[in-house]
Amino acid sequence: MQSIRTVIFTSKLNLLMPFGPATIVLYYTTNWHGVIFLFSMLGITPLAERLGYATEQLAIYTGPTLGGLLNATFGNATEMIIAIYALKNGMIRVVQQSLLGSILSNMLLVVGCAFFAGGIIHRNKDQVFSKATAVVNSGLLLMAVMGLMFPAVLHFTKSEIQQGASELALSRFSSCIMLVAYASYLYFQLSARNSNYSQIGSEEVPNEDATEEDEEVEISMWEAIAWLAVLTIWISVLSEYLVNAIEGASDSLNLPVAFISVILLPIVGNAAEHASAIMFAMKDKLDITIGVAIGSSTQISMFVIPFCVVVGWMMGQKMDLNFQLFETATLFITVLVVAFMLQDGIANYLKGLMLVLCYLIVAASFFVHVDPQASKH
């Protein structure tokens, strides 16, 4: 009972919980797709946040090394579950665009808001973070862009050996390579005694001085595991309704599917990361902020996207890394902008503002973007 009280009644976001059951009721009684879509989005948001909380609690028992890994994995569990449901329905573009949107919002919006909030609070000094972390992550993100670029370039230069089949084969090959690269990155990060790299991607493993306030044991290890299971199942149930309502919502809300997938869906999975990144920036712990936001982008681009290609391969869906020119170009420019912003290891509110404004440009461009492949599905 104590653990139920801790998990359910300590977070303000949990006021949104009732939207979950409401979604299911509406789905079977009406066909207001727009409302169903919005309700399932609101219903998943607190679950994603609590999933992060349960993982953090579990991380206390497993120690920082495994904890960082767990945090990173369950931190993106929501995105992965939504992606797998969309794959099952054959909505390959929705998978690609929601994962892309997740990377974009993590890198521009989350980092931007965090830098801005931190910069406003600590106006009279520059906030610093580890350059090594930022550089390694930027490198991995650029490698991911490389993996996504070649299939798109092959497709648009029409230089494949076999039309359509070659880019799929190349995508599957690149995905396996990217998974190997990500695995070696994790190994490097977990085994490195090099203190410079200790923060990379280890989402919420705080510095030693932060331990006393951040790590209070509130629930026991088995309770944490049980909550992870319950939340994951509940999120996957709601994701199914969310994915089914996307196309109807696009018609009834009069928004392009691309805009819904790239801008609105990632809000669901990233709400928790967003809040924690900003909170850490305000406490002047930027390394953790970078670990949460950029680490999460790295993980989606190097692990979740290739993983979805492999899962699609098993399901017989032709999920590939050809994200079309528009999306690939957006991602490329974003990674470059963010890499430049992070390279000097200093944050201030101007940088934060610039990143948020960049995100507004991206959002606006997807708002007027019609997907060339929309006719095929």
Short mmCIF file of N, CA, C and O in Angstrom, two decimals, residues 266-368:
data_model
loop_
_atom_site.label_atom_id
_atom_site.label_comp_id
_atom_site.label_asym_id
_atom_site.label_seq_id
_atom_site.Cartn_x
_atom_site.Cartn_y
_atom_site.Cartn_z
N PRO A 266 6.43 12.96 -29.92
CA PRO A 266 7.58 12.95 -29.01
C PRO A 266 7.30 13.65 -27.68
O PRO A 266 7.96 13.35 -26.69
N ILE A 267 6.33 14.57 -27.66
CA ILE A 267 6.03 15.26 -26.40
C ILE A 267 5.67 14.23 -25.33
O ILE A 267 6.06 14.35 -24.17
N VAL A 268 4.96 13.18 -25.76
CA VAL A 268 4.50 12.14 -24.84
C VAL A 268 5.69 11.46 -24.17
O VAL A 268 5.80 11.40 -22.95
N GLY A 269 6.60 10.95 -25.00
CA GLY A 269 7.71 10.18 -24.45
C GLY A 269 8.73 11.04 -23.74
O GLY A 269 9.45 10.57 -22.87
N ASN A 270 8.79 12.32 -24.13
CA ASN A 270 9.87 13.16 -23.59
C ASN A 270 9.47 14.04 -22.43
O ASN A 270 10.31 14.78 -21.92
N ALA A 271 8.19 13.99 -22.04
CA ALA A 271 7.76 14.93 -21.00
C ALA A 271 8.60 14.78 -19.74
O ALA A 271 9.05 15.77 -19.15
N ALA A 272 8.87 13.53 -19.38
CA ALA A 272 9.60 13.26 -18.14
C ALA A 272 11.05 13.74 -18.25
O ALA A 272 11.57 14.43 -17.36
N GLU A 273 11.68 13.39 -19.38
CA GLU A 273 13.08 13.77 -19.58
C GLU A 273 13.19 15.29 -19.60
O GLU A 273 14.14 15.86 -19.06
N HIS A 274 12.20 15.91 -20.23
CA HIS A 274 12.18 17.35 -20.35
C HIS A 274 12.22 18.00 -18.96
O HIS A 274 13.05 18.84 -18.67
N ALA A 275 11.30 17.52 -18.11
CA ALA A 275 11.21 18.09 -16.76
C ALA A 275 12.50 17.87 -15.98
O ALA A 275 13.03 18.80 -15.35
N SER A 276 13.04 16.64 -16.04
CA SER A 276 14.22 16.38 -15.21
C SER A 276 15.44 17.13 -15.74
O SER A 276 16.26 17.62 -14.96
N ALA A 277 15.54 17.27 -17.07
CA ALA A 277 16.68 18.00 -17.64
C ALA A 277 16.68 19.45 -17.19
O ALA A 277 17.70 20.02 -16.80
N ILE A 278 15.49 20.08 -17.20
CA ILE A 278 15.39 21.48 -16.80
C ILE A 278 15.70 21.64 -15.32
O ILE A 278 16.41 22.55 -14.90
N MET A 279 15.19 20.68 -14.53
CA MET A 279 15.41 20.74 -13.09
C MET A 279 16.91 20.66 -12.75
O MET A 279 17.41 21.42 -11.93
N PHE A 280 17.61 19.75 -13.43
CA PHE A 280 19.05 19.62 -13.17
C PHE A 280 19.81 20.86 -13.61
O PHE A 280 20.78 21.26 -12.98
N ALA A 281 19.35 21.47 -14.72
CA ALA A 281 20.04 22.68 -15.20
C ALA A 281 19.86 23.81 -14.18
O ALA A 281 20.77 24.60 -13.95
N MET A 282 18.69 23.85 -13.56
CA MET A 282 18.44 24.90 -12.56
C MET A 282 19.29 24.67 -11.32
O MET A 282 19.66 25.61 -10.63
N LYS A 283 19.58 23.39 -11.03
CA LYS A 283 20.45 23.10 -9.89
C LYS A 283 21.92 23.22 -10.26
O LYS A 283 22.79 22.83 -9.48
N ASP A 284 22.18 23.68 -11.50
CA ASP A 284 23.55 23.85 -11.98
C ASP A 284 24.29 22.51 -12.10
O ASP A 284 25.48 22.42 -11.83
N LYS A 285 23.55 21.47 -12.52
CA LYS A 285 24.22 20.19 -12.78
C LYS A 285 24.04 19.88 -14.25
O LYS A 285 23.27 18.99 -14.62
N LEU A 286 24.75 20.63 -15.07
CA LEU A 286 24.51 20.52 -16.51
C LEU A 286 24.95 19.19 -17.08
O LEU A 286 24.43 18.76 -18.10
N ASP A 287 25.94 18.53 -16.44
CA ASP A 287 26.39 17.26 -16.99
C ASP A 287 25.25 16.26 -17.03
O ASP A 287 25.12 15.48 -17.97
N ILE A 288 24.41 16.29 -16.00
CA ILE A 288 23.28 15.36 -15.97
C ILE A 288 22.27 15.75 -17.05
O ILE A 288 21.73 14.91 -17.75
N THR A 289 22.06 17.06 -17.20
CA THR A 289 21.15 17.53 -18.25
C THR A 289 21.59 17.02 -19.61
O THR A 289 20.79 16.48 -20.38
N ILE A 290 22.88 17.20 -19.91
CA ILE A 290 23.41 16.74 -21.20
C ILE A 290 23.26 15.22 -21.31
O ILE A 290 22.88 14.69 -22.34
N GLY A 291 23.55 14.53 -20.19
CA GLY A 291 23.41 13.08 -20.18
C GLY A 291 21.99 12.64 -20.51
O GLY A 291 21.77 11.73 -21.29
N VAL A 292 21.00 13.34 -19.92
CA VAL A 292 19.61 12.96 -20.15
C VAL A 292 19.20 13.28 -21.59
O VAL A 292 18.71 12.42 -22.31
N ALA A 293 19.42 14.51 -22.01
CA ALA A 293 18.86 14.94 -23.29
C ALA A 293 19.66 14.41 -24.48
O ALA A 293 19.12 13.74 -25.36
N ILE A 294 20.97 14.70 -24.49
CA ILE A 294 21.77 14.27 -25.63
C ILE A 294 21.97 12.75 -25.58
O ILE A 294 21.96 12.08 -26.61
N GLY A 295 22.12 12.22 -24.36
CA GLY A 295 22.28 10.76 -24.21
C GLY A 295 21.06 10.04 -24.78
O GLY A 295 21.18 9.01 -25.44
N SER A 296 19.89 10.61 -24.53
CA SER A 296 18.67 10.00 -25.03
C SER A 296 18.59 10.07 -26.56
O SER A 296 18.18 9.12 -27.21
N SER A 297 19.00 11.21 -27.13
CA SER A 297 19.02 11.32 -28.60
C SER A 297 19.97 10.31 -29.19
O SER A 297 19.66 9.66 -30.20
N THR A 298 21.15 10.20 -28.57
CA THR A 298 22.14 9.24 -29.06
C THR A 298 21.54 7.85 -29.04
O THR A 298 21.69 7.07 -29.98
N GLN A 299 20.83 7.55 -27.95
CA GLN A 299 20.29 6.21 -27.84
C GLN A 299 19.21 5.93 -28.88
O GLN A 299 19.16 4.85 -29.45
N ILE A 300 18.37 6.93 -29.13
CA ILE A 300 17.33 6.71 -30.14
C ILE A 300 17.96 6.54 -31.52
O ILE A 300 17.61 5.63 -32.26
N SER A 301 18.94 7.41 -31.83
CA SER A 301 19.49 7.34 -33.18
C SER A 301 20.38 6.12 -33.39
O SER A 301 20.39 5.55 -34.47
N MET A 302 21.11 5.70 -32.36
CA MET A 302 22.03 4.57 -32.55
C MET A 302 21.46 3.23 -32.12
O MET A 302 22.00 2.19 -32.46
N PHE A 303 20.39 3.25 -31.31
CA PHE A 303 19.86 1.97 -30.85
C PHE A 303 18.40 1.75 -31.26
O PHE A 303 18.08 0.76 -31.90
N VAL A 304 17.52 2.70 -30.94
CA VAL A 304 16.09 2.45 -31.18
C VAL A 304 15.77 2.36 -32.67
O VAL A 304 15.05 1.45 -33.10
N ILE A 305 16.32 3.28 -33.48
CA ILE A 305 16.02 3.24 -34.91
C ILE A 305 16.54 1.95 -35.56
O ILE A 305 15.78 1.24 -36.21
N PRO A 306 17.83 1.60 -35.36
CA PRO A 306 18.31 0.32 -35.93
C PRO A 306 17.52 -0.87 -35.39
O PRO A 306 17.21 -1.81 -36.13
N PHE A 307 17.17 -0.81 -34.10
CA PHE A 307 16.41 -1.90 -33.48
C PHE A 307 15.05 -2.06 -34.17
O PHE A 307 14.61 -3.17 -34.46
N CYS A 308 14.42 -0.93 -34.49
CA CYS A 308 13.13 -0.99 -35.20
C CYS A 308 13.29 -1.57 -36.59
O CYS A 308 12.41 -2.29 -37.08
N VAL A 309 14.41 -1.26 -37.25
CA VAL A 309 14.64 -1.84 -38.58
C VAL A 309 14.74 -3.36 -38.46
O VAL A 309 14.13 -4.11 -39.23
N VAL A 310 15.48 -3.82 -37.43
CA VAL A 310 15.65 -5.27 -37.24
C VAL A 310 14.31 -5.93 -36.86
O VAL A 310 13.96 -7.00 -37.38
N VAL A 311 13.54 -5.27 -35.98
CA VAL A 311 12.24 -5.82 -35.59
C VAL A 311 11.30 -5.87 -36.81
O VAL A 311 10.58 -6.86 -37.02
N GLY A 312 11.35 -4.82 -37.62
CA GLY A 312 10.54 -4.79 -38.83
C GLY A 312 10.93 -5.93 -39.78
O GLY A 312 10.08 -6.55 -40.42
N TRP A 313 12.21 -6.20 -39.84
CA TRP A 313 12.75 -7.29 -40.64
C TRP A 313 12.14 -8.60 -40.17
O TRP A 313 11.68 -9.42 -40.97
N MET A 314 12.08 -8.79 -38.84
CA MET A 314 11.49 -10.02 -38.29
C MET A 314 9.99 -10.09 -38.57
O MET A 314 9.44 -11.16 -38.80
N MET A 315 9.32 -8.92 -38.52
CA MET A 315 7.87 -8.91 -38.75
C MET A 315 7.54 -8.97 -40.24
O MET A 315 6.37 -9.03 -40.62
N GLY A 316 8.55 -8.84 -41.07
CA GLY A 316 8.30 -8.79 -42.51
C GLY A 316 7.86 -7.42 -42.99
O GLY A 316 7.32 -7.29 -44.08
N GLN A 317 8.07 -6.37 -42.17
CA GLN A 317 7.76 -5.01 -42.62
C GLN A 317 9.02 -4.41 -43.24
O GLN A 317 10.11 -4.59 -42.72
N LYS A 318 8.82 -3.66 -44.32
CA LYS A 318 10.00 -3.09 -45.00
C LYS A 318 10.42 -1.76 -44.38
O LYS A 318 10.44 -0.73 -45.05
N MET A 319 10.75 -1.80 -43.09
CA MET A 319 11.24 -0.58 -42.43
C MET A 319 12.69 -0.38 -42.85
O MET A 319 13.51 -1.29 -42.72
N ASP A 320 13.01 0.80 -43.39
CA ASP A 320 14.41 1.03 -43.77
C ASP A 320 14.89 2.35 -43.18
O ASP A 320 14.18 3.00 -42.42
N LEU A 321 16.13 2.69 -43.52
CA LEU A 321 16.70 3.93 -42.95
C LEU A 321 16.55 5.10 -43.92
O LEU A 321 17.16 6.14 -43.73
N ASN A 322 15.75 4.90 -44.97
CA ASN A 322 15.54 6.00 -45.90
C ASN A 322 14.44 6.91 -45.33
O ASN A 322 13.26 6.67 -45.53
N PHE A 323 14.87 7.95 -44.63
CA PHE A 323 13.90 8.83 -43.97
C PHE A 323 13.40 9.94 -44.88
O PHE A 323 12.86 10.91 -44.40
N GLN A 324 13.64 9.83 -46.19
CA GLN A 324 13.33 10.89 -47.16
C GLN A 324 14.27 12.10 -46.97
O GLN A 324 14.78 12.32 -45.89
N LEU A 325 14.42 12.86 -48.05
CA LEU A 325 15.39 13.96 -48.01
C LEU A 325 15.07 15.01 -46.96
O LEU A 325 15.95 15.48 -46.25
N PHE A 326 13.79 15.37 -46.87
CA PHE A 326 13.41 16.48 -45.99
C PHE A 326 13.82 16.18 -44.55
O PHE A 326 14.47 16.98 -43.88
N GLU A 327 13.44 14.97 -44.07
CA GLU A 327 13.73 14.61 -42.68
C GLU A 327 15.22 14.45 -42.44
O GLU A 327 15.75 14.85 -41.41
N THR A 328 15.90 13.81 -43.41
CA THR A 328 17.34 13.58 -43.23
C THR A 328 18.09 14.90 -43.16
O THR A 328 18.98 15.08 -42.33
N ALA A 329 17.69 15.84 -44.04
CA ALA A 329 18.34 17.15 -44.04
C ALA A 329 18.10 17.86 -42.71
O ALA A 329 19.02 18.44 -42.12
N THR A 330 16.86 17.78 -42.21
CA THR A 330 16.52 18.41 -40.93
C THR A 330 17.41 17.88 -39.82
O THR A 330 17.97 18.63 -39.03
N LEU A 331 17.54 16.55 -39.78
CA LEU A 331 18.33 15.92 -38.73
C LEU A 331 19.80 16.32 -38.84
O LEU A 331 20.45 16.64 -37.84
N PHE A 332 20.30 16.35 -40.07
CA PHE A 332 21.72 16.67 -40.31
C PHE A 332 22.03 18.06 -39.79
O PHE A 332 22.97 18.27 -39.02
N ILE A 333 21.21 19.03 -40.20
CA ILE A 333 21.44 20.41 -39.77
C ILE A 333 21.32 20.54 -38.25
O ILE A 333 22.13 21.20 -37.60
N THR A 334 20.32 19.85 -37.68
CA THR A 334 20.12 19.91 -36.22
C THR A 334 21.35 19.41 -35.48
O THR A 334 21.82 20.04 -34.54
N VAL A 335 21.85 18.25 -35.92
CA VAL A 335 23.03 17.67 -35.25
C VAL A 335 24.20 18.64 -35.34
O VAL A 335 24.93 18.85 -34.37
N LEU A 336 24.37 19.26 -36.52
CA LEU A 336 25.48 20.21 -36.68
C LEU A 336 25.32 21.41 -35.75
O LEU A 336 26.26 21.80 -35.05
N VAL A 337 24.11 21.99 -35.74
CA VAL A 337 23.88 23.16 -34.89
C VAL A 337 24.17 22.83 -33.43
O VAL A 337 24.89 23.54 -32.73
N VAL A 338 23.63 21.69 -32.97
CA VAL A 338 23.79 21.33 -31.57
C VAL A 338 25.26 21.02 -31.26
O VAL A 338 25.79 21.41 -30.22
N ALA A 339 25.94 20.33 -32.19
CA ALA A 339 27.36 20.00 -31.97
C ALA A 339 28.17 21.29 -31.81
O ALA A 339 29.04 21.39 -30.94
N PHE A 340 27.85 22.29 -32.63
CA PHE A 340 28.57 23.57 -32.51
C PHE A 340 28.28 24.24 -31.18
O PHE A 340 29.17 24.81 -30.55
N MET A 341 27.02 24.18 -30.76
CA MET A 341 26.63 24.83 -29.49
C MET A 341 27.33 24.17 -28.31
O MET A 341 27.61 24.81 -27.31
N LEU A 342 27.55 22.85 -28.40
CA LEU A 342 28.07 22.13 -27.24
C LEU A 342 29.59 22.08 -27.21
O LEU A 342 30.17 21.66 -26.21
N GLN A 343 30.26 22.48 -28.32
CA GLN A 343 31.68 22.16 -28.38
C GLN A 343 32.56 22.92 -27.39
O GLN A 343 33.62 22.45 -27.03
N ASP A 344 32.11 24.08 -26.90
CA ASP A 344 32.98 24.82 -25.97
C ASP A 344 32.70 24.50 -24.51
O ASP A 344 33.37 25.03 -23.63
N GLY A 345 31.69 23.65 -24.24
CA GLY A 345 31.44 23.24 -22.86
C GLY A 345 30.88 24.32 -21.96
O GLY A 345 30.96 24.24 -20.75
N ILE A 346 30.31 25.38 -22.56
CA ILE A 346 29.74 26.46 -21.75
C ILE A 346 28.28 26.66 -22.17
O ILE A 346 27.95 26.57 -23.35
N ALA A 347 27.41 26.88 -21.19
CA ALA A 347 25.99 27.10 -21.51
C ALA A 347 25.56 28.45 -20.99
O ALA A 347 26.02 28.88 -19.93
N ASN A 348 24.69 29.12 -21.72
CA ASN A 348 24.07 30.34 -21.19
C ASN A 348 22.69 30.50 -21.80
O ASN A 348 22.30 29.71 -22.66
N TYR A 349 21.95 31.53 -21.36
CA TYR A 349 20.56 31.59 -21.81
C TYR A 349 20.42 31.93 -23.29
O TYR A 349 19.46 31.56 -23.94
N LEU A 350 21.43 32.61 -23.86
CA LEU A 350 21.37 32.93 -25.29
C LEU A 350 21.37 31.64 -26.12
O LEU A 350 20.56 31.47 -27.03
N LYS A 351 22.28 30.72 -25.76
CA LYS A 351 22.33 29.44 -26.49
C LYS A 351 21.01 28.71 -26.38
O LYS A 351 20.50 28.15 -27.35
N GLY A 352 20.46 28.71 -25.15
CA GLY A 352 19.20 28.02 -24.94
C GLY A 352 18.11 28.61 -25.81
O GLY A 352 17.36 27.89 -26.48
N LEU A 353 18.06 29.94 -25.83
CA LEU A 353 17.03 30.62 -26.62
C LEU A 353 17.19 30.28 -28.11
O LEU A 353 16.22 29.98 -28.80
N MET A 354 18.46 30.28 -28.57
CA MET A 354 18.69 29.97 -29.99
C MET A 354 18.21 28.56 -30.34
O MET A 354 17.60 28.34 -31.38
N LEU A 355 18.50 27.59 -29.44
CA LEU A 355 18.07 26.22 -29.73
C LEU A 355 16.55 26.11 -29.77
O LEU A 355 15.99 25.44 -30.65
N VAL A 356 15.87 26.80 -28.84
CA VAL A 356 14.40 26.75 -28.83
C VAL A 356 13.85 27.39 -30.10
O VAL A 356 12.91 26.88 -30.72
N LEU A 357 14.45 28.50 -30.53
CA LEU A 357 13.99 29.16 -31.75
C LEU A 357 14.22 28.27 -32.96
O LEU A 357 13.38 28.21 -33.86
N CYS A 358 15.36 27.55 -32.97
CA CYS A 358 15.60 26.59 -34.06
C CYS A 358 14.48 25.55 -34.10
O CYS A 358 14.01 25.16 -35.16
N TYR A 359 14.07 25.11 -32.90
CA TYR A 359 13.02 24.09 -32.85
C TYR A 359 11.72 24.64 -33.43
O TYR A 359 10.99 23.92 -34.11
N LEU A 360 11.45 25.93 -33.17
CA LEU A 360 10.23 26.53 -33.72
C LEU A 360 10.26 26.52 -35.25
O LEU A 360 9.26 26.24 -35.90
N ILE A 361 11.44 26.80 -35.81
CA ILE A 361 11.56 26.76 -37.28
C ILE A 361 11.28 25.34 -37.78
O ILE A 361 10.54 25.14 -38.75
N VAL A 362 11.87 24.34 -37.09
CA VAL A 362 11.67 22.95 -37.49
C VAL A 362 10.18 22.59 -37.42
O VAL A 362 9.62 22.01 -38.35
N ALA A 363 9.54 22.98 -36.31
CA ALA A 363 8.12 22.65 -36.12
C ALA A 363 7.29 23.28 -37.23
O ALA A 363 6.41 22.64 -37.81
N ALA A 364 7.60 24.55 -37.54
CA ALA A 364 6.84 25.25 -38.58
C ALA A 364 7.03 24.56 -39.93
O ALA A 364 6.09 24.42 -40.72
N SER A 365 8.27 24.10 -40.19
CA SER A 365 8.50 23.50 -41.51
C SER A 365 7.78 22.15 -41.63
O SER A 365 7.33 21.80 -42.71
N PHE A 366 7.65 21.42 -40.52
CA PHE A 366 6.88 20.18 -40.62
C PHE A 366 5.38 20.45 -40.70
O PHE A 366 4.62 19.62 -41.20
N PHE A 367 4.98 21.62 -40.22
CA PHE A 367 3.57 21.98 -40.27
C PHE A 367 3.11 22.17 -41.70
O PHE A 367 1.97 21.90 -42.05
N VAL A 368 4.02 22.66 -42.57
CA VAL A 368 3.64 22.90 -43.96
C VAL A 368 4.17 21.80 -44.88
O VAL A 368 4.06 21.91 -46.10
#
